[in-house]
C-alpha positions as a LaTeX table, in Angstrom:
\begin{tabular}{lrrr}
\hline
Residue & $x$ (\AA) & $y$ (\AA) & $z$ (\AA) \\
\hline
Met1 & $-45.32$ & $-71.80$ & 10.07 \\
Val2 & $-44.52$ & $-68.20$ & 8.50 \\
Gln3 & $-41.80$ & $-69.01$ & 5.46 \\
Leu4 & $-39.22$ & $-65.89$ & 3.36 \\
Gln5 & $-37.52$ & $-67.20$ & $-0.02$ \\
Ile6 & $-35.11$ & $-63.67$ & $-0.17$ \\
Asp7 & $-33.57$ & $-64.32$ & $-4.19$ \\
Lys8 & $-33.06$ & $-60.82$ & $-5.19$ \\
Asp9 & $-30.27$ & $-58.44$ & $-4.01$ \\
His10 & $-33.03$ & $-55.89$ & $-4.08$ \\
Ser11 & $-36.01$ & $-58.29$ & $-1.77$ \\
Phe12 & $-32.65$ & $-58.37$ & 0.13 \\
Asp13 & $-32.01$ & $-54.34$ & 1.20 \\
Ala14 & $-35.54$ & $-54.24$ & 1.46 \\
Tyr15 & $-35.07$ & $-56.09$ & 4.69 \\
Phe16 & $-32.36$ & $-56.45$ & 5.64 \\
Pro17 & $-31.86$ & $-52.61$ & 5.36 \\
Ala18 & $-28.71$ & $-51.10$ & 5.81 \\
Glu19 & $-29.47$ & $-48.10$ & 8.11 \\
Ser20 & $-31.05$ & $-50.11$ & 11.06 \\
Ser21 & $-31.36$ & $-53.50$ & 12.37 \\
Ala22 & $-35.44$ & $-53.47$ & 13.25 \\
Ser23 & $-36.45$ & $-56.08$ & 11.23 \\
Ser24 & $-40.78$ & $-57.04$ & 9.42 \\
Leu25 & $-39.56$ & $-60.92$ & 9.97 \\
Gln26 & $-40.42$ & $-60.86$ & 13.88 \\
Asp27 & $-42.90$ & $-63.75$ & 12.57 \\
Val28 & $-41.05$ & $-65.75$ & 10.10 \\
Thr29 & $-40.13$ & $-68.94$ & 10.94 \\
Lys30 & $-37.97$ & $-70.47$ & 7.62 \\
Leu31 & $-36.01$ & $-68.18$ & 5.84 \\
Glu32 & $-34.19$ & $-69.15$ & 3.49 \\
Phe33 & $-31.64$ & $-66.79$ & 0.84 \\
Thr34 & $-31.55$ & $-67.59$ & $-2.92$ \\
Gln35 & $-28.89$ & $-66.02$ & $-5.19$ \\
Ile36 & $-27.87$ & $-63.58$ & $-3.26$ \\
His37 & $-25.07$ & $-61.24$ & $-3.95$ \\
Trp38 & $-22.71$ & $-61.46$ & $-0.88$ \\
Thr39 & $-21.02$ & $-58.14$ & $-0.62$ \\
Asp40 & $-19.20$ & $-56.80$ & 2.83 \\
Asp41 & $-21.94$ & $-54.75$ & 3.37 \\
Arg42 & $-24.55$ & $-57.72$ & 3.53 \\
Leu43 & $-22.71$ & $-60.59$ & 5.62 \\
Gln44 & $-22.47$ & $-56.86$ & 8.61 \\
Arg45 & $-26.16$ & $-56.99$ & 7.65 \\
Met46 & $-26.43$ & $-60.57$ & 8.54 \\
Ser47 & $-24.94$ & $-61.26$ & 11.62 \\
Asn48 & $-27.28$ & $-59.75$ & 13.28 \\
Leu49 & $-30.27$ & $-62.37$ & 12.20 \\
Pro50 & $-31.07$ & $-63.07$ & 16.40 \\
Val51 & $-32.50$ & $-59.73$ & 16.55 \\
Arg52 & $-34.35$ & $-58.83$ & 13.32 \\
Val53 & $-35.27$ & $-62.87$ & 13.10 \\
Pro54 & $-35.60$ & $-64.33$ & 16.44 \\
Ala55 & $-38.58$ & $-67.22$ & 15.68 \\
Ser56 & $-36.02$ & $-68.15$ & 12.42 \\
Val57 & $-36.89$ & $-72.41$ & 13.38 \\
Glu58 & $-34.73$ & $-72.71$ & 9.90 \\
Leu59 & $-31.59$ & $-70.54$ & 8.21 \\
Val60 & $-30.86$ & $-72.19$ & 4.24 \\
Leu61 & $-28.41$ & $-70.67$ & 2.27 \\
Asp62 & $-28.04$ & $-71.74$ & $-1.06$ \\
Gly63 & $-25.57$ & $-71.43$ & $-3.63$ \\
Lys64 & $-27.11$ & $-72.60$ & $-6.66$ \\
Met65 & $-28.27$ & $-70.31$ & $-9.52$ \\
Arg66 & $-31.80$ & $-70.96$ & $-10.65$ \\
Lys67 & $-31.63$ & $-69.62$ & $-14.05$ \\
Arg68 & $-28.40$ & $-71.42$ & $-15.94$ \\
Arg69 & $-27.11$ & $-68.41$ & $-18.59$ \\
Arg70 & $-26.00$ & $-70.19$ & $-21.81$ \\
Arg71 & $-22.32$ & $-68.49$ & $-21.86$ \\
Asn72 & $-21.67$ & $-69.69$ & $-18.25$ \\
Phe73 & $-23.20$ & $-72.10$ & $-16.56$ \\
His74 & $-21.12$ & $-72.28$ & $-13.41$ \\
Ser75 & $-21.71$ & $-69.28$ & $-12.05$ \\
Gln76 & $-19.57$ & $-67.72$ & $-8.47$ \\
Glu77 & $-21.06$ & $-65.04$ & $-7.83$ \\
Phe78 & $-23.49$ & $-66.55$ & $-5.72$ \\
Leu79 & $-20.76$ & $-68.36$ & $-3.18$ \\
Leu80 & $-20.89$ & $-67.54$ & 0.44 \\
Ser81 & $-16.33$ & $-67.23$ & 0.87 \\
Cys82 & $-15.63$ & $-69.04$ & 3.95 \\
Ser83 & $-14.83$ & $-65.98$ & 6.55 \\
Gly84 & $-18.49$ & $-64.59$ & 5.54 \\
Leu85 & $-19.81$ & $-67.83$ & 6.15 \\
Glu86 & $-17.87$ & $-67.77$ & 9.78 \\
Leu87 & $-18.90$ & $-64.85$ & 10.06 \\
Ile88 & $-23.36$ & $-65.80$ & 9.56 \\
Leu89 & $-22.68$ & $-68.54$ & 11.89 \\
Gly90 & $-20.77$ & $-66.14$ & 14.55 \\
Gly91 & $-24.25$ & $-64.15$ & 14.72 \\
Leu92 & $-25.98$ & $-67.51$ & 15.42 \\
Leu93 & $-24.76$ & $-68.49$ & 18.28 \\
Gly94 & $-26.98$ & $-66.39$ & 20.29 \\
His95 & $-31.12$ & $-67.85$ & 18.04 \\
Pro96 & $-32.41$ & $-69.42$ & 20.55 \\
Ala97 & $-35.10$ & $-70.60$ & 18.20 \\
Leu98 & $-32.39$ & $-71.67$ & 14.79 \\
Arg99 & $-33.24$ & $-75.79$ & 14.10 \\
Ile100 & $-32.11$ & $-76.11$ & 10.83 \\
Leu101 & $-29.11$ & $-75.13$ & 9.22 \\
Arg102 & $-28.84$ & $-75.38$ & 5.78 \\
Val103 & $-25.72$ & $-73.82$ & 3.76 \\
Thr104 & $-25.54$ & $-76.32$ & 0.50 \\
Ser105 & $-23.92$ & $-75.72$ & $-3.02$ \\
His106 & $-21.66$ & $-73.57$ & $-1.86$ \\
Gly107 & $-18.06$ & $-74.92$ & $-3.67$ \\
Leu108 & $-17.19$ & $-75.32$ & 0.16 \\
Ser109 & $-14.43$ & $-77.75$ & $-0.45$ \\
Gly110 & $-12.70$ & $-79.82$ & 2.07 \\
Lys111 & $-10.36$ & $-77.54$ & 3.10 \\
Asp112 & $-12.47$ & $-75.70$ & 3.27 \\
Ile113 & $-15.57$ & $-76.65$ & 5.31 \\
Lys114 & $-13.60$ & $-77.57$ & 8.07 \\
His115 & $-13.02$ & $-73.46$ & 9.44 \\
Pro116 & $-16.78$ & $-73.49$ & 9.42 \\
Thr117 & $-17.55$ & $-76.38$ & 11.22 \\
Leu118 & $-14.77$ & $-75.13$ & 13.94 \\
Ser119 & $-18.43$ & $-71.79$ & 14.56 \\
Ile120 & $-21.80$ & $-75.01$ & 13.14 \\
Ile121 & $-20.03$ & $-77.49$ & 16.87 \\
Arg122 & $-21.27$ & $-74.41$ & 18.66 \\
Leu123 & $-24.74$ & $-74.72$ & 18.19 \\
Lys124 & $-25.63$ & $-76.57$ & 20.43 \\
Gln125 & $-29.01$ & $-75.78$ & 19.23 \\
Leu126 & $-29.45$ & $-78.03$ & 16.15 \\
His127 & $-31.44$ & $-80.68$ & 15.41 \\
Arg128 & $-31.16$ & $-81.40$ & 11.27 \\
Leu129 & $-27.79$ & $-79.66$ & 9.54 \\
Asp130 & $-27.56$ & $-80.13$ & 5.96 \\
Leu131 & $-24.26$ & $-79.16$ & 3.47 \\
Ser132 & $-25.58$ & $-81.12$ & 1.21 \\
Gly133 & $-23.30$ & $-79.74$ & $-3.22$ \\
Asn134 & $-20.48$ & $-77.84$ & $-2.38$ \\
Gly135 & $-17.90$ & $-80.59$ & $-3.44$ \\
Ser136 & $-16.37$ & $-80.87$ & $-0.50$ \\
Lys137 & $-14.80$ & $-84.17$ & $-1.28$ \\
Ile138 & $-13.90$ & $-87.05$ & 1.73 \\
Asp139 & $-12.01$ & $-84.83$ & 3.38 \\
Gly140 & $-15.42$ & $-82.44$ & 3.75 \\
Val141 & $-17.80$ & $-84.85$ & 5.27 \\
Leu142 & $-14.36$ & $-86.64$ & 7.27 \\
Ala143 & $-14.19$ & $-83.23$ & 8.81 \\
Val144 & $-17.59$ & $-82.73$ & 9.68 \\
Ala145 & $-17.82$ & $-86.64$ & 10.71 \\
Gln146 & $-14.97$ & $-85.85$ & 14.13 \\
Cys147 & $-16.99$ & $-82.81$ & 15.34 \\
Leu148 & $-20.67$ & $-85.76$ & 15.69 \\
Ser149 & $-19.97$ & $-86.11$ & 18.98 \\
Glu150 & $-20.27$ & $-82.24$ & 19.92 \\
Met151 & $-23.36$ & $-81.89$ & 18.98 \\
Pro152 & $-25.95$ & $-84.46$ & 20.76 \\
Asp153 & $-28.80$ & $-83.56$ & 19.70 \\
Leu154 & $-28.51$ & $-82.80$ & 16.20 \\
Ile155 & $-31.02$ & $-85.85$ & 14.53 \\
Glu156 & $-30.23$ & $-85.60$ & 11.01 \\
Leu157 & $-26.99$ & $-85.15$ & 8.79 \\
Asn158 & $-27.45$ & $-84.54$ & 5.21 \\
Val159 & $-23.85$ & $-84.64$ & 3.00 \\
Arg160 & $-24.71$ & $-86.02$ & 0.14 \\
Asp161 & $-23.26$ & $-84.45$ & $-2.97$ \\
Asn162 & $-19.91$ & $-83.97$ & $-2.26$ \\
Asn163 & $-18.48$ & $-85.44$ & $-5.67$ \\
Ile164 & $-16.89$ & $-88.61$ & $-3.22$ \\
Ser165 & $-15.96$ & $-90.91$ & $-5.31$ \\
Arg166 & $-15.24$ & $-94.84$ & $-4.18$ \\
Ser167 & $-11.63$ & $-94.01$ & $-5.08$ \\
Asp168 & $-11.89$ & $-91.33$ & $-2.00$ \\
Asp169 & $-12.76$ & $-93.30$ & 0.10 \\
Gly170 & $-10.33$ & $-97.08$ & 0.01 \\
Ser171 & $-8.34$ & $-98.69$ & 2.87 \\
Asp172 & $-5.92$ & $-96.38$ & 3.53 \\
Met173 & $-8.37$ & $-93.12$ & 4.28 \\
Glu174 & $-10.73$ & $-95.49$ & 6.33 \\
Cys175 & $-7.11$ & $-96.53$ & 8.57 \\
Arg176 & $-5.79$ & $-92.67$ & 8.80 \\
His177 & $-9.24$ & $-91.29$ & 10.00 \\
Gln178 & $-10.59$ & $-94.19$ & 11.64 \\
His179 & $-12.15$ & $-92.14$ & 14.57 \\
Ala180 & $-14.18$ & $-89.76$ & 11.84 \\
Trp181 & $-14.93$ & $-92.73$ & 9.81 \\
Met182 & $-16.50$ & $-94.79$ & 13.32 \\
Ala183 & $-18.15$ & $-91.52$ & 14.37 \\
Leu184 & $-19.71$ & $-91.68$ & 11.50 \\
Trp185 & $-20.93$ & $-95.68$ & 10.82 \\
Met186 & $-22.06$ & $-94.98$ & 15.66 \\
Tyr187 & $-24.41$ & $-92.04$ & 14.44 \\
Ser188 & $-26.15$ & $-94.41$ & 11.19 \\
Lys189 & $-27.37$ & $-96.06$ & 12.98 \\
Arg190 & $-28.49$ & $-94.82$ & 16.40 \\
Glu191 & $-32.36$ & $-95.60$ & 15.99 \\
Gly192 & $-34.20$ & $-92.14$ & 15.03 \\
Trp193 & $-31.45$ & $-90.40$ & 13.21 \\
Val194 & $-30.75$ & $-89.56$ & 9.85 \\
Leu195 & $-27.56$ & $-89.67$ & 7.92 \\
Met196 & $-28.33$ & $-88.99$ & 4.26 \\
Ala197 & $-24.84$ & $-89.84$ & 2.71 \\
Asp198 & $-24.10$ & $-90.83$ & $-1.32$ \\
Leu199 & $-24.09$ & $-94.63$ & $-1.88$ \\
Cys200 & $-20.41$ & $-95.82$ & $-2.33$ \\
Val201 & $-20.02$ & $-93.52$ & 1.56 \\
His202 & $-23.26$ & $-96.21$ & 2.66 \\
Ala203 & $-21.03$ & $-98.50$ & 1.10 \\
Val204 & $-18.30$ & $-98.46$ & 3.21 \\
Leu205 & $-20.12$ & $-97.72$ & 6.20 \\
Glu206 & $-21.79$ & $-100.92$ & 6.12 \\
Glu207 & $-18.78$ & $-103.41$ & 4.64 \\
Arg208 & $-15.49$ & $-102.52$ & 6.72 \\
Val209 & $-15.37$ & $-99.59$ & 8.59 \\
His210 & $-17.80$ & $-101.42$ & 11.94 \\
Leu211 & $-14.07$ & $-103.18$ & 12.28 \\
Leu212 & $-11.46$ & $-100.39$ & 12.38 \\
His213 & $-12.43$ & $-100.64$ & 16.04 \\
Ala214 & $-10.41$ & $-104.09$ & 16.25 \\
Arg215 & $-6.33$ & $-103.37$ & 16.51 \\
Ser216 & $-5.82$ & $-106.95$ & 14.73 \\
Tyr217 & $-7.63$ & $-105.66$ & 12.02 \\
Ile218 & $-5.93$ & $-102.55$ & 11.56 \\
Gly219 & $-2.28$ & $-105.15$ & 11.88 \\
Trp220 & $-3.66$ & $-107.37$ & 9.96 \\
Leu221 & $-4.50$ & $-105.36$ & 7.14 \\
Met222 & $-0.06$ & $-104.03$ & 7.86 \\
Leu223 & 1.13 & $-107.11$ & 8.23 \\
Ile224 & $-0.73$ & $-108.67$ & 4.34 \\
Lys225 & 1.06 & $-105.07$ & 2.61 \\
Lys226 & 4.18 & $-106.12$ & 3.78 \\
Val227 & 3.85 & $-109.63$ & 2.50 \\
His228 & 2.49 & $-108.67$ & $-1.13$ \\
Val229 & 5.47 & $-106.03$ & $-0.79$ \\
Val230 & 8.31 & $-108.84$ & $-0.46$ \\
Gln231 & 7.04 & $-111.61$ & $-1.98$ \\
Lys232 & 6.40 & $-108.65$ & $-5.23$ \\
Ser233 & 10.22 & $-107.84$ & $-4.41$ \\
Lys234 & 12.04 & $-110.94$ & $-4.18$ \\
Asn235 & 9.14 & $-113.69$ & $-4.93$ \\
Thr236 & 9.26 & $-115.77$ & $-1.95$ \\
Phe237 & 6.45 & $-117.56$ & 0.70 \\
Leu238 & 6.15 & $-116.66$ & 3.75 \\
\hline
\end{tabular}
């Protein structure tokens, strides 16, 4: 496996010259980008990756800073915009070798990640998808979960470290996003498939979500809630 990490702007410009689509990366199988300032020009040069890096099996787009600045611990300068990510993903549609995609630590919110997800599900060739560290919260995780049926060959999904707390995935969230939770639960139960998520997500999957397929259970929850409201307001026993 030939691996290449491009972690400086000048390295990017050397390997991806603006004046030519020809490339010396024909044999690279793992390509990683980190600490890149994603200008419009650089994003355009990324739009033809299948031509520049035809043998790439794994693509890593990492937004973390390797060295933190003393006065700026949360720099935004290396983050991909939602539109920038969609441009790159669009260029990957014709990539025959790509099997692993990692888009990590780019600060994509739950709302932001819904749009790139529509592009990701068109990458039917993917076997592993890593969206960890983006801060997308439970909304982002569930947006991905809703698309799992469109990616039959995906055997590993990583959605860890997305700022999810137990308070984010209460019973109301489970009921309102029943199909997404069920898709995530079914994915986690498939033999040989791997779901990497925060502990609170796994806790919900193990404790409660598998019950949501029973409509009687949902009806029971609604009934209990109504009884509780009546008891509280009128102090009566039903």
